[in-house]
XYZ file of C-alpha atoms in Angstrom:
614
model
C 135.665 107.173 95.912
C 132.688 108.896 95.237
C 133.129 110.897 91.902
C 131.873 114.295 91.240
C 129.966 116.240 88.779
C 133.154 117.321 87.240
C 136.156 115.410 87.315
C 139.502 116.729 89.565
C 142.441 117.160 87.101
C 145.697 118.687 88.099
C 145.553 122.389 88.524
C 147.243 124.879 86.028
C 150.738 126.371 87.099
C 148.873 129.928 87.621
C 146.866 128.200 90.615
C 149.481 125.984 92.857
C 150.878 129.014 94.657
C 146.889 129.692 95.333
C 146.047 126.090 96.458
C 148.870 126.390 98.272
C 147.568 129.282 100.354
C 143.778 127.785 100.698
C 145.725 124.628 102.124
C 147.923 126.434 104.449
C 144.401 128.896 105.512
C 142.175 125.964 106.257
C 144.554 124.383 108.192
C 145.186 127.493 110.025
C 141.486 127.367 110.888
C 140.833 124.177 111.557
C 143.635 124.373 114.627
C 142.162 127.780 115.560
C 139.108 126.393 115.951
C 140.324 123.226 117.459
C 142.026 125.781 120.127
C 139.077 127.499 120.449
C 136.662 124.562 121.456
C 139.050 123.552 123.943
C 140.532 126.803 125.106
C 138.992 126.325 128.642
C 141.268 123.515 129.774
C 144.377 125.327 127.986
C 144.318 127.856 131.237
C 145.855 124.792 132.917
C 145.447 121.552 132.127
C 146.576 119.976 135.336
C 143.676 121.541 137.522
C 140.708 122.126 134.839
C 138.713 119.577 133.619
C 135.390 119.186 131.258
C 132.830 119.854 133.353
C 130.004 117.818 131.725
C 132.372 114.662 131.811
C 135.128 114.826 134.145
C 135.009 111.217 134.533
C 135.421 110.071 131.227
C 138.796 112.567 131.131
C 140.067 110.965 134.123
C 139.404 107.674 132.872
C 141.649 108.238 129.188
C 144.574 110.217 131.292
C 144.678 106.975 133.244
C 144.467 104.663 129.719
C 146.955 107.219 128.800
C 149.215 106.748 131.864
C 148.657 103.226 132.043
C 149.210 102.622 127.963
C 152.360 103.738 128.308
C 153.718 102.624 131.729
C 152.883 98.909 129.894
C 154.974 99.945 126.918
C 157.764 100.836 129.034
C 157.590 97.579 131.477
C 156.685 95.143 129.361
C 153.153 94.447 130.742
C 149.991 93.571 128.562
C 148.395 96.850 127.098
C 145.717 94.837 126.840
C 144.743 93.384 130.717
C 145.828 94.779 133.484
C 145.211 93.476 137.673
C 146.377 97.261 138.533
C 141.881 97.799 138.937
C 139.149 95.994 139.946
C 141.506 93.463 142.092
C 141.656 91.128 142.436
C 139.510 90.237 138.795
C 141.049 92.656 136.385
C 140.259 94.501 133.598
C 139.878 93.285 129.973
C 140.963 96.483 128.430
C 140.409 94.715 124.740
C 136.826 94.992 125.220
C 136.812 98.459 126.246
C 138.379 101.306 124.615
C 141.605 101.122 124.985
C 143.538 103.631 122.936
C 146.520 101.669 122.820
C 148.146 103.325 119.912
C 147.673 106.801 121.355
C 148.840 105.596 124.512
C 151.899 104.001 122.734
C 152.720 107.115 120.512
C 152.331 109.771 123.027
C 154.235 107.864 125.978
C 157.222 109.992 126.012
C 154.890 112.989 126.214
C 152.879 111.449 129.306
C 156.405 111.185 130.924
C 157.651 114.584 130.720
C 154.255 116.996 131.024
C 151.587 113.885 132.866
C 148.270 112.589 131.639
C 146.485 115.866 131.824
C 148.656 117.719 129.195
C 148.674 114.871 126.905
C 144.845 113.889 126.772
C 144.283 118.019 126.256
C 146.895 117.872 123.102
C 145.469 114.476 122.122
C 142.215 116.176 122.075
C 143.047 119.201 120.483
C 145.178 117.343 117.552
C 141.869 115.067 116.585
C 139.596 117.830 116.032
C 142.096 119.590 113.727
C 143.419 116.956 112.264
C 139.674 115.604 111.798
C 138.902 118.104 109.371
C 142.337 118.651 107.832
C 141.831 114.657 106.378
C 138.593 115.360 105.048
C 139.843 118.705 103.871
C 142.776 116.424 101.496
C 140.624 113.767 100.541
C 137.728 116.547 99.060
C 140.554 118.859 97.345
C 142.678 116.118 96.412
C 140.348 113.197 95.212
C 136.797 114.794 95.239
C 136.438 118.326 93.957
C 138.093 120.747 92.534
C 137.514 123.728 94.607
C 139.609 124.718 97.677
C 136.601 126.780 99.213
C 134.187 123.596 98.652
C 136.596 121.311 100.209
C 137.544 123.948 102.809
C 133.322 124.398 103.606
C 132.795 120.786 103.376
C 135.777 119.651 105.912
C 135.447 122.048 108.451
C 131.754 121.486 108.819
C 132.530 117.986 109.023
C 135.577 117.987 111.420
C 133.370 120.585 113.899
C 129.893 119.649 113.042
C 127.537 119.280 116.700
C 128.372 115.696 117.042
C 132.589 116.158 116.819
C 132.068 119.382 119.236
C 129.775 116.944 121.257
C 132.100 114.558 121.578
C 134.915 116.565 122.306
C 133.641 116.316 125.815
C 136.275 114.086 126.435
C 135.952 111.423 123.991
C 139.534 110.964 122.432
C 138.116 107.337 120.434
C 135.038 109.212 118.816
C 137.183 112.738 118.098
C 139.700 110.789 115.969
C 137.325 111.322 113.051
C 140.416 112.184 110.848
C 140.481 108.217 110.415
C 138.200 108.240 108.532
C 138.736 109.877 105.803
C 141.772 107.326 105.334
C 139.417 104.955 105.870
C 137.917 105.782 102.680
C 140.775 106.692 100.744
C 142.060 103.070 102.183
C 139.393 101.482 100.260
C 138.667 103.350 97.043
C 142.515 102.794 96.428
C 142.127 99.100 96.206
C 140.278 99.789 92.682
C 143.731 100.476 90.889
C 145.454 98.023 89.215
C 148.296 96.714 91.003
C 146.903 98.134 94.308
C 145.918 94.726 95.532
C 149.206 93.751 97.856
C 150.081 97.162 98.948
C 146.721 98.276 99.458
C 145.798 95.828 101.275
C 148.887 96.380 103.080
C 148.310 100.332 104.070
C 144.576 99.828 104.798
C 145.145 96.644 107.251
C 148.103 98.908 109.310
C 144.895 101.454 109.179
C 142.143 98.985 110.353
C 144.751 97.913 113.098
C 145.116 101.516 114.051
C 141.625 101.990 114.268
C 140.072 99.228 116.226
C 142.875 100.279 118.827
C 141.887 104.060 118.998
C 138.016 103.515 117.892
C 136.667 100.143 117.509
C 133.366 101.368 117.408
C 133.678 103.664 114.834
C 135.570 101.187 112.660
C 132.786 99.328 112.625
C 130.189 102.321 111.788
C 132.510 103.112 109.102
C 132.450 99.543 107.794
C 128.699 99.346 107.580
C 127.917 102.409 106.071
C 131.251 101.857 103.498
C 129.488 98.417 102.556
C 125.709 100.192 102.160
C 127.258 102.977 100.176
C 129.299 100.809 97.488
C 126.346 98.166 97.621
C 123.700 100.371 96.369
C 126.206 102.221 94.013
C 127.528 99.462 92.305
C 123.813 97.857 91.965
C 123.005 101.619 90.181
C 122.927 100.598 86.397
C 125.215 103.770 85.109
C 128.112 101.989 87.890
C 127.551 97.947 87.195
C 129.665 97.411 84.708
C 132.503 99.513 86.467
C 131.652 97.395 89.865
C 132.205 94.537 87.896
C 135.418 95.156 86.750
C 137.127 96.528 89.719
C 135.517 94.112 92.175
C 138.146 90.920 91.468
C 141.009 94.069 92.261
C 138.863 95.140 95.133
C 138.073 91.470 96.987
C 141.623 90.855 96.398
C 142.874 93.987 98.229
C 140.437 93.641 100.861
C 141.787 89.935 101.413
C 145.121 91.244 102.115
C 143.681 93.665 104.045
C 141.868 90.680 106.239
C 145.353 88.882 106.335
C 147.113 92.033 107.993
C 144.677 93.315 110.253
C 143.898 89.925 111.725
C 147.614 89.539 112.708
C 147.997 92.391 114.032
C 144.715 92.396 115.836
C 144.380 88.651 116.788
C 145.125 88.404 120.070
C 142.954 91.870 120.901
C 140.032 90.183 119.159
C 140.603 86.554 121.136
C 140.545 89.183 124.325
C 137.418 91.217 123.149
C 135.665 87.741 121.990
C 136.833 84.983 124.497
C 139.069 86.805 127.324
C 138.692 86.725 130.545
C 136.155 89.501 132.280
C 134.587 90.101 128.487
C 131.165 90.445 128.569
C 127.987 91.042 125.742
C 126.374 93.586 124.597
C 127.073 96.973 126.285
C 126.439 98.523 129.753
C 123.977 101.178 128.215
C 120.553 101.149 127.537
C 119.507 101.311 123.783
C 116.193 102.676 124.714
C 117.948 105.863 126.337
C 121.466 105.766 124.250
C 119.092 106.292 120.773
C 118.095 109.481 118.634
C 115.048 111.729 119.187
C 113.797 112.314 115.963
C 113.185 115.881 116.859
C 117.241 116.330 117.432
C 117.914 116.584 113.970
C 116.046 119.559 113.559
C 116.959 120.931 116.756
C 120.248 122.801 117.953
C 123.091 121.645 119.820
C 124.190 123.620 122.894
C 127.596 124.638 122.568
C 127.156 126.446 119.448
C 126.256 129.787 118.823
C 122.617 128.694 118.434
C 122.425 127.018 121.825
C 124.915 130.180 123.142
C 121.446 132.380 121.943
C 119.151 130.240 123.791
C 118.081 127.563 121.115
C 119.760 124.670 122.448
C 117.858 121.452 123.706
C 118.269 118.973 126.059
C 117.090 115.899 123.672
C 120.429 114.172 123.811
C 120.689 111.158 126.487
C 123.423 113.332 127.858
C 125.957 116.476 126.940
C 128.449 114.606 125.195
C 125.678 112.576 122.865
C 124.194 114.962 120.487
C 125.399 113.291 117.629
C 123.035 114.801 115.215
C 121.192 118.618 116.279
C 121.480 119.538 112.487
C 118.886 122.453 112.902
C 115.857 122.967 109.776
C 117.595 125.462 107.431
C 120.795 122.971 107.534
C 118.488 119.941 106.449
C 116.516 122.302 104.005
C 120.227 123.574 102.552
C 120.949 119.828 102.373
C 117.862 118.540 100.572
C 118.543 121.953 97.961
C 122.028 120.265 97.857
C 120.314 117.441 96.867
C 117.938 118.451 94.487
C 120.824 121.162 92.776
C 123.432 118.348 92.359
C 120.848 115.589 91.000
C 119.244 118.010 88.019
C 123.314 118.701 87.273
C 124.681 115.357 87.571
C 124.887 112.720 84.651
C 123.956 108.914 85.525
C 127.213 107.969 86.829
C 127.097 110.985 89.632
C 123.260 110.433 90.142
C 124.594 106.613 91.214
C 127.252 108.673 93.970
C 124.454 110.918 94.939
C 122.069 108.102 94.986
C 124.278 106.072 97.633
C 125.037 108.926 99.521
C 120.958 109.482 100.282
C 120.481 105.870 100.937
C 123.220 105.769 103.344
C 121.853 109.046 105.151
C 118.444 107.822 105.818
C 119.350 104.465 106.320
C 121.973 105.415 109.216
C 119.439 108.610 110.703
C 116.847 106.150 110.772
C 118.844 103.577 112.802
C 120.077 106.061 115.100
C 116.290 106.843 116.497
C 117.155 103.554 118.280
C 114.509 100.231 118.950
C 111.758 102.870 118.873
C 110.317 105.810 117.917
C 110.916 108.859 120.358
C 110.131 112.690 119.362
C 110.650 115.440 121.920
C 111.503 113.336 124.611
C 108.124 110.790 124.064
C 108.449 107.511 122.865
C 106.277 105.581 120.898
C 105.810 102.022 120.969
C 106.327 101.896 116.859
C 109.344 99.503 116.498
C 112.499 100.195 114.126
C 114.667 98.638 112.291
C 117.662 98.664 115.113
C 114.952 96.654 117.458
C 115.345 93.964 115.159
C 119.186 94.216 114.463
C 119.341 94.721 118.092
C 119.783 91.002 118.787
C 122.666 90.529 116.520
C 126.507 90.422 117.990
C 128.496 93.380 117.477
C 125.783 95.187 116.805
C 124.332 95.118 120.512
C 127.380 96.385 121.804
C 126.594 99.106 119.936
C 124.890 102.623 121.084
C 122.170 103.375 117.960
C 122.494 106.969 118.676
C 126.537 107.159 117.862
C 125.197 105.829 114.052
C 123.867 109.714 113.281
C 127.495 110.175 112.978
C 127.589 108.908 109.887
C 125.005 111.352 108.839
C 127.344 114.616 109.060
C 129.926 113.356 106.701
C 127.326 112.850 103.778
C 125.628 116.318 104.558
C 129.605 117.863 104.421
C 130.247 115.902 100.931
C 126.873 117.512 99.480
C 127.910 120.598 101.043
C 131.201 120.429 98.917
C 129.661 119.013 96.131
C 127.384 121.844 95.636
C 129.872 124.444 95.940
C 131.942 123.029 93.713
C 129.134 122.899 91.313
C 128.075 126.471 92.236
C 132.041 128.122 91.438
C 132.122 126.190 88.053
C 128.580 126.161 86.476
C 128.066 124.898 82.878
C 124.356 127.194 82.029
C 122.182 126.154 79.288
C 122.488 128.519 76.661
C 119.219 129.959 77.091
C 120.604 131.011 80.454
C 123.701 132.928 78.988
C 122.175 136.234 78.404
C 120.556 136.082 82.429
C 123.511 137.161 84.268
C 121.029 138.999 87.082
C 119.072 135.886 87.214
C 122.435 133.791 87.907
C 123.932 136.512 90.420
C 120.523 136.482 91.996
C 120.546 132.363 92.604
C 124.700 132.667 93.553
C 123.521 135.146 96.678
C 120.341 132.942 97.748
C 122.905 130.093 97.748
C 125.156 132.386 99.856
C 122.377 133.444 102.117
C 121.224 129.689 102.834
C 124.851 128.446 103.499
C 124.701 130.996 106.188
C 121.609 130.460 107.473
C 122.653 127.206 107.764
C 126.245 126.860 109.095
C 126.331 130.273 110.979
C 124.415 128.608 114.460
C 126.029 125.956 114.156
C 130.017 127.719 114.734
C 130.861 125.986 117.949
C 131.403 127.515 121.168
C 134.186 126.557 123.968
C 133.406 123.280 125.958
C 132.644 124.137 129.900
C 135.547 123.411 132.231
C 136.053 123.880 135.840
C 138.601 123.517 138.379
C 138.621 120.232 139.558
C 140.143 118.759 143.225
C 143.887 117.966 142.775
C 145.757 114.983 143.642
C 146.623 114.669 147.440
C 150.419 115.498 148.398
C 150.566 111.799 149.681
C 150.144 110.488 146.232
C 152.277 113.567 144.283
C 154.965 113.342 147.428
C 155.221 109.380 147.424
C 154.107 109.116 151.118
C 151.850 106.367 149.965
C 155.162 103.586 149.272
C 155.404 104.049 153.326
C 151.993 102.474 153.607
C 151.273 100.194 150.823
C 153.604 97.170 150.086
C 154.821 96.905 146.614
C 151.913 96.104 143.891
C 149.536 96.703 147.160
C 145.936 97.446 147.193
C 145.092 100.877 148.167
C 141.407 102.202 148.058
C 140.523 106.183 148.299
C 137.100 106.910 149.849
C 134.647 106.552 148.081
C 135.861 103.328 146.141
C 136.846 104.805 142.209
C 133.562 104.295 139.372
C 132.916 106.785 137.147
C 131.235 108.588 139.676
C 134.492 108.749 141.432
C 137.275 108.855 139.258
C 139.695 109.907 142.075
C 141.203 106.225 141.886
C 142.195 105.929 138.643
C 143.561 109.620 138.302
C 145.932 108.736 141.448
C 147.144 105.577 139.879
C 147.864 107.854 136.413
C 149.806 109.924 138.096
C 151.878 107.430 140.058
C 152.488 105.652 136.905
C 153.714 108.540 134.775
C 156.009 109.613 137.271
C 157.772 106.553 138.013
C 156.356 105.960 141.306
C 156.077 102.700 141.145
C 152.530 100.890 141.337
C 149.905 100.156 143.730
C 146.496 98.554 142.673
C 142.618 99.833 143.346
C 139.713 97.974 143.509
C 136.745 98.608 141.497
C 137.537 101.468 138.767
C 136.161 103.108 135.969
C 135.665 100.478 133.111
C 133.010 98.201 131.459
C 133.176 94.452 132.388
C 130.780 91.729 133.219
C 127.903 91.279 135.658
C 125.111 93.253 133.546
C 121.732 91.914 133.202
C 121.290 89.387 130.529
C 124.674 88.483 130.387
C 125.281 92.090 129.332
C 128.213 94.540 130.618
C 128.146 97.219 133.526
C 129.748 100.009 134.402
C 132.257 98.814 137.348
C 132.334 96.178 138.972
C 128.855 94.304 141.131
C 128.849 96.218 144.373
C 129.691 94.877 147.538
C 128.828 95.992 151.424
C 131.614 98.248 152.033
C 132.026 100.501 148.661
C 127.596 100.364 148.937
C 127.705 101.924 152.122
C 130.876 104.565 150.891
C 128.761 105.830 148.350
C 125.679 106.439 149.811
C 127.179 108.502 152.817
C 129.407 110.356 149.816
C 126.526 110.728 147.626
C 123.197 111.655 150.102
C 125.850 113.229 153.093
C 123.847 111.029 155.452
C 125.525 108.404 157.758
C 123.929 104.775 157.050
C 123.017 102.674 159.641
C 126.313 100.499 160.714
C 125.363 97.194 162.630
C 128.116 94.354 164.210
C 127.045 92.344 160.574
C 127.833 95.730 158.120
C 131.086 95.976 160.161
C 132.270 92.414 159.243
C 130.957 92.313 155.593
C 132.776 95.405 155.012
C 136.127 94.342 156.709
C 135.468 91.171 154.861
C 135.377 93.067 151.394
C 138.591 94.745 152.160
C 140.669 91.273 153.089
C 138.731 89.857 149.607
C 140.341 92.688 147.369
C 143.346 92.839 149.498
C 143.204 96.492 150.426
C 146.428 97.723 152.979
C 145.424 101.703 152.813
C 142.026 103.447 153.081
C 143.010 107.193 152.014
C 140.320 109.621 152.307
C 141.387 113.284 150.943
C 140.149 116.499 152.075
C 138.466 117.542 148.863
C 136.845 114.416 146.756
C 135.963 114.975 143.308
C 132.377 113.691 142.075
C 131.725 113.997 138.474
C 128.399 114.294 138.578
C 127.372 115.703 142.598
C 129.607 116.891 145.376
C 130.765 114.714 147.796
C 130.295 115.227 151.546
C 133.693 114.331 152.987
C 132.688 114.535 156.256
C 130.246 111.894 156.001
C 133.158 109.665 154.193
C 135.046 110.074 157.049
C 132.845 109.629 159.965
C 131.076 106.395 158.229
C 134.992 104.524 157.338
C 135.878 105.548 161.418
C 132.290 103.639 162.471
C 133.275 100.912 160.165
C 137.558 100.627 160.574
C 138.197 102.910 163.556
C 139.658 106.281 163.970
C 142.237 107.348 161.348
C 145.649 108.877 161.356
C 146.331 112.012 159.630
C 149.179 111.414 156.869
C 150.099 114.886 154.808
C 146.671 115.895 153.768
C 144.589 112.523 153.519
C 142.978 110.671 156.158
C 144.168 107.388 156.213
C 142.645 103.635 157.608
C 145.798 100.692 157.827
C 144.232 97.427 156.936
C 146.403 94.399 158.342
C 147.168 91.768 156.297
C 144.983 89.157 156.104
């Protein structure tokens, strides 16, 4: 693990009962501010959602719903036919959160998907920093303030408040902290079986809640012990430990790819698995000006210095501001003229895996303030590779944060215990003088950045024919039934119907299309959904524009044919649709399904088409 200046030893008698009470205080404000970031949807969780990404929340209450209404059948967590009929979904090669799913199930059955993904949510971002808050005090310095500093910067810097917009797979951060510990445990002697054995249960965990970010952490793991080890104050140490290390890691290979091997044959060979990703490098990369820029819900951004350089809201993975990259670089500097040759290795590492991982983030090219250049990057290259293309350069400035947290911690630590040449003994002004600059900058620094609540609003609820079970009267058990327009992530309707069928025992009924990645990108890539066809085409663009397309004797028959290919019984259209990114004009919904199916019935509050069998 990386070492600091001064090693940790146990603490004196005189100072557990004040450990004791930093623990129990940073813990209390990690949850307080994990309350406090989320405290709009806490008003009521069943009608408020996150405004800037309502359809990413309806699509984990449904993985939610869905994880554990397979857990309690004894269907595959991992595929399901319940969307995009009559294809499927390969939920492998999405993110599933199976574990989550799994763990909170009894929860999902007694409040529904909308409490659960809220406590979920609120649970990560505490426990996010709490992790990094034990592995500082407990393996990496020896202050409680620098560990307190350095993990609650970390666990609510801009990207983990970013994030928080409904991202339950990128909030888990407090994985990886384990992650870490996981590994730098496997140096001990004797740690090679049950080592390997904790941090394979801990890979396993992670590819199921964030595969992603298992595999960010893996890279920038492997750059970080690479260049420290190759440091010549660490070789002979690397040396050494690396027999204990490849061992441990080998048993870590053994139980991770048991537990995970029929996942991976899913996410690598399944059915409806696809290559690369559904989103654009190009836009899904770093602007080089967003690290010295703010992020908008902090206080910064609250005052009016917030930017609009991410690719979108929940994105801005690293909006650092100046005076916290100028504290960091002092950090730097501070730490390097203190630290002996072993440290200087740590510190060493640490840079190279900063501006290795900020550099990849700014994507296949260079962009600053919104203008790209045609100078190609590093991640252009690596671009091509697999794994790596699935991958969205701009999520790899998370790994950023972390380091600047550890220097953060570092320097504090150094700051509380200084060791002053003696020539410096007899300066005491001089030293109080330097303490409050170093005050003064942390400040600077950190103060814009305290995060501010995420923006909720009310969104439509879910018909009484779905909450009431008037649907069973219409659709045939394991039916198709389709709302209006068809459910993408435009749309999440669909999918937050199903959740709620599912977690109260309703029984099941499938939907075509849905909110997932699969194939049928260009290039052999993935896409959002599934390819459109006539009928969902022409649904959307009377919900989205509120105009009435043109319906001719040949749009009539595709679209009836569409709706005998997915096997669709019910077309529900409620009063009040939900779009997650526009409002919906219902009225055009309905007049456009009557030109194309006929006039409906009115069943409790939805407007509803019968399709006959085919």
């Amino acid at each position: 693990m990386p070492s600091s200046p001064s090693p940790v030893t146990a603490p004196p008698p005189a100072r557990t009962a004040r450990d004791r009470r930093a623990d129990l205080l940073v813990t209390l404000a990690a949850l307080a501010l994990a309350l406090w970031v989320t405290s709009g949807m806490w008003r009521d969780p069943n009608t408020r959602t996150i405004t800037v990404n309502s359809s990413d929340q309806a699509l984990f209450e449904w993985l939610l719903a869905f994880g554990g209404h397979a857990l309690t059948h004894g269907e595959n967590p991992f595929f399901t036919h319940l969307i995009n009929v009559p294809d499927g979904v390969n939920l492998a090669v999405n993110t599933s959160i199976t574990v989550y799913a799994a763990v909170f199930a009894p929860l999902t059955y007694l409040v529904g998907p909308p409490v659960t993904f809220l406590v979920i949510l609120t649970l990560n971002l505490a426990a996010t920093a709490v992790a990094w808050y034990w592995l500082l005090s407990r393996h990496l310095v020896g202050s409680r303030l620098a560990a307190g500093v350095g993990a609650l910067f970390i666990g609510y810097c801009p990207a983990m408040v970013s994030h928080a917009n409904a991202h339950l797979n990128w909030t888990a951060g407090w994985l990886v902290p384990l992650l870490i510990w996981g590994v730098f445990r496997l140096r001990r002697p004797g740690r090679a079986v049950t080592g390997g054995i904790v941090l394979g249960l801990l890979v396993a965990v992670a590819f199921s809640i964030a595969a992603e970010g298992l595999f960010f952490t893996a890279l920038a793991l492997a750059l970080f012990l690479l260049v420290r080890a190759a440091h010549p104050a660490r070789w002979a140490e690397a040396r050494a430990v690396l027999p204990r290390m490849l061992a441990g890691l080998g048993v870590t290979a053994l139980v991770a790819g048991v537990l995970l091997a029929y996942p991976l044959w899913l996410h690598f060979a399944g059915p409806q698995r696809f290559h690369g990703t559904g989103f654009d490098p190009l836009i899904h990369s770093e602007d080089v000006a967003a690290y010295l820029s703010y992020p908008r819900r902090s206080l910064a951004g609250w005052a009016g210095f917030g930017t609009s350089l991410a690719p979108n809201p929940t994105e801005e993975n690293s909006f650092f501001g100046v005076p916290l990259l100028l504290l960091a670089l002092a950090c730097f500097v501070l730490l390097w003229r203190r630290a002996d040759r072993a440290f200087r290795a740590t510190l060493l590492a640490l840079g190279v895996t900063a501006v290795v991982f900020a550099v990849l983030s700014w994507g296949p090219t260079v962009k600053w303030n919104g203008r790209r250049t045609d100078q190609l990057l590093p991640f252009g290259v690596l671009d091509n590779l697999p794994v790596v293309n699935a991958a969205l350069p701009s999520r790899l400035a998370l790994v950023v944060a972390p380091v600047i947290g550890l220097l953060l911690a570092y320097t504090i630590d150094a700051l509380r215990a200084p060791t002053p040449r003696p020539d410096e003994r007899a300066r005491p002004a001089r030293r109080r003088v330097a303490g409050a600059a170093w005050v003064v900058g942390f400040a600077v620094a950190l103060l814009p950045l305290l995060p501010t609540p995420l923006l909720t609003s009310v969104r439509e609820p879910v018909p009484e024919f779905i909450t009431g079970g008037a649907w069973k009267r219409y659709v045939p058990p394991d039916g198709v039934l389709t709302p209006l327009p068809l459910t993408v992530d435009v749309y999440p309707d669909g999918q937050r119907w199903q959740a709620y069928a599912l977690a109260h025992r309703q029984g099941e009924f499938r939907i075509p299309a849905g909110f997932f990645l699969g194939p049928g990108g260009p290039d052999g890539r993935g896409r959002i959904g599934p390819v459109p066809r006539t009928f969902d085409s022409l649904m959307d663009q009377a919900g989205s524009t509120g105009l009435v397309p043109i319906i001719t004797a040949g749009s009539i028959a595709e679209s009836r044919a569409d709706l005998r290919y997915w096997g669709v019984r019910a077309v529900v259209l409620a009063d009040r649709v939900h779009g997650a990114k526009y409002d919906v004009d219902e009225e055009a919904l309905r007049r456009t399904a009557t030109a194309l199916l006929g006039p409906p019935e009115r069943v409790e509050d939805v407007w509803l088409w019968r399709v006959p069998a085919a």
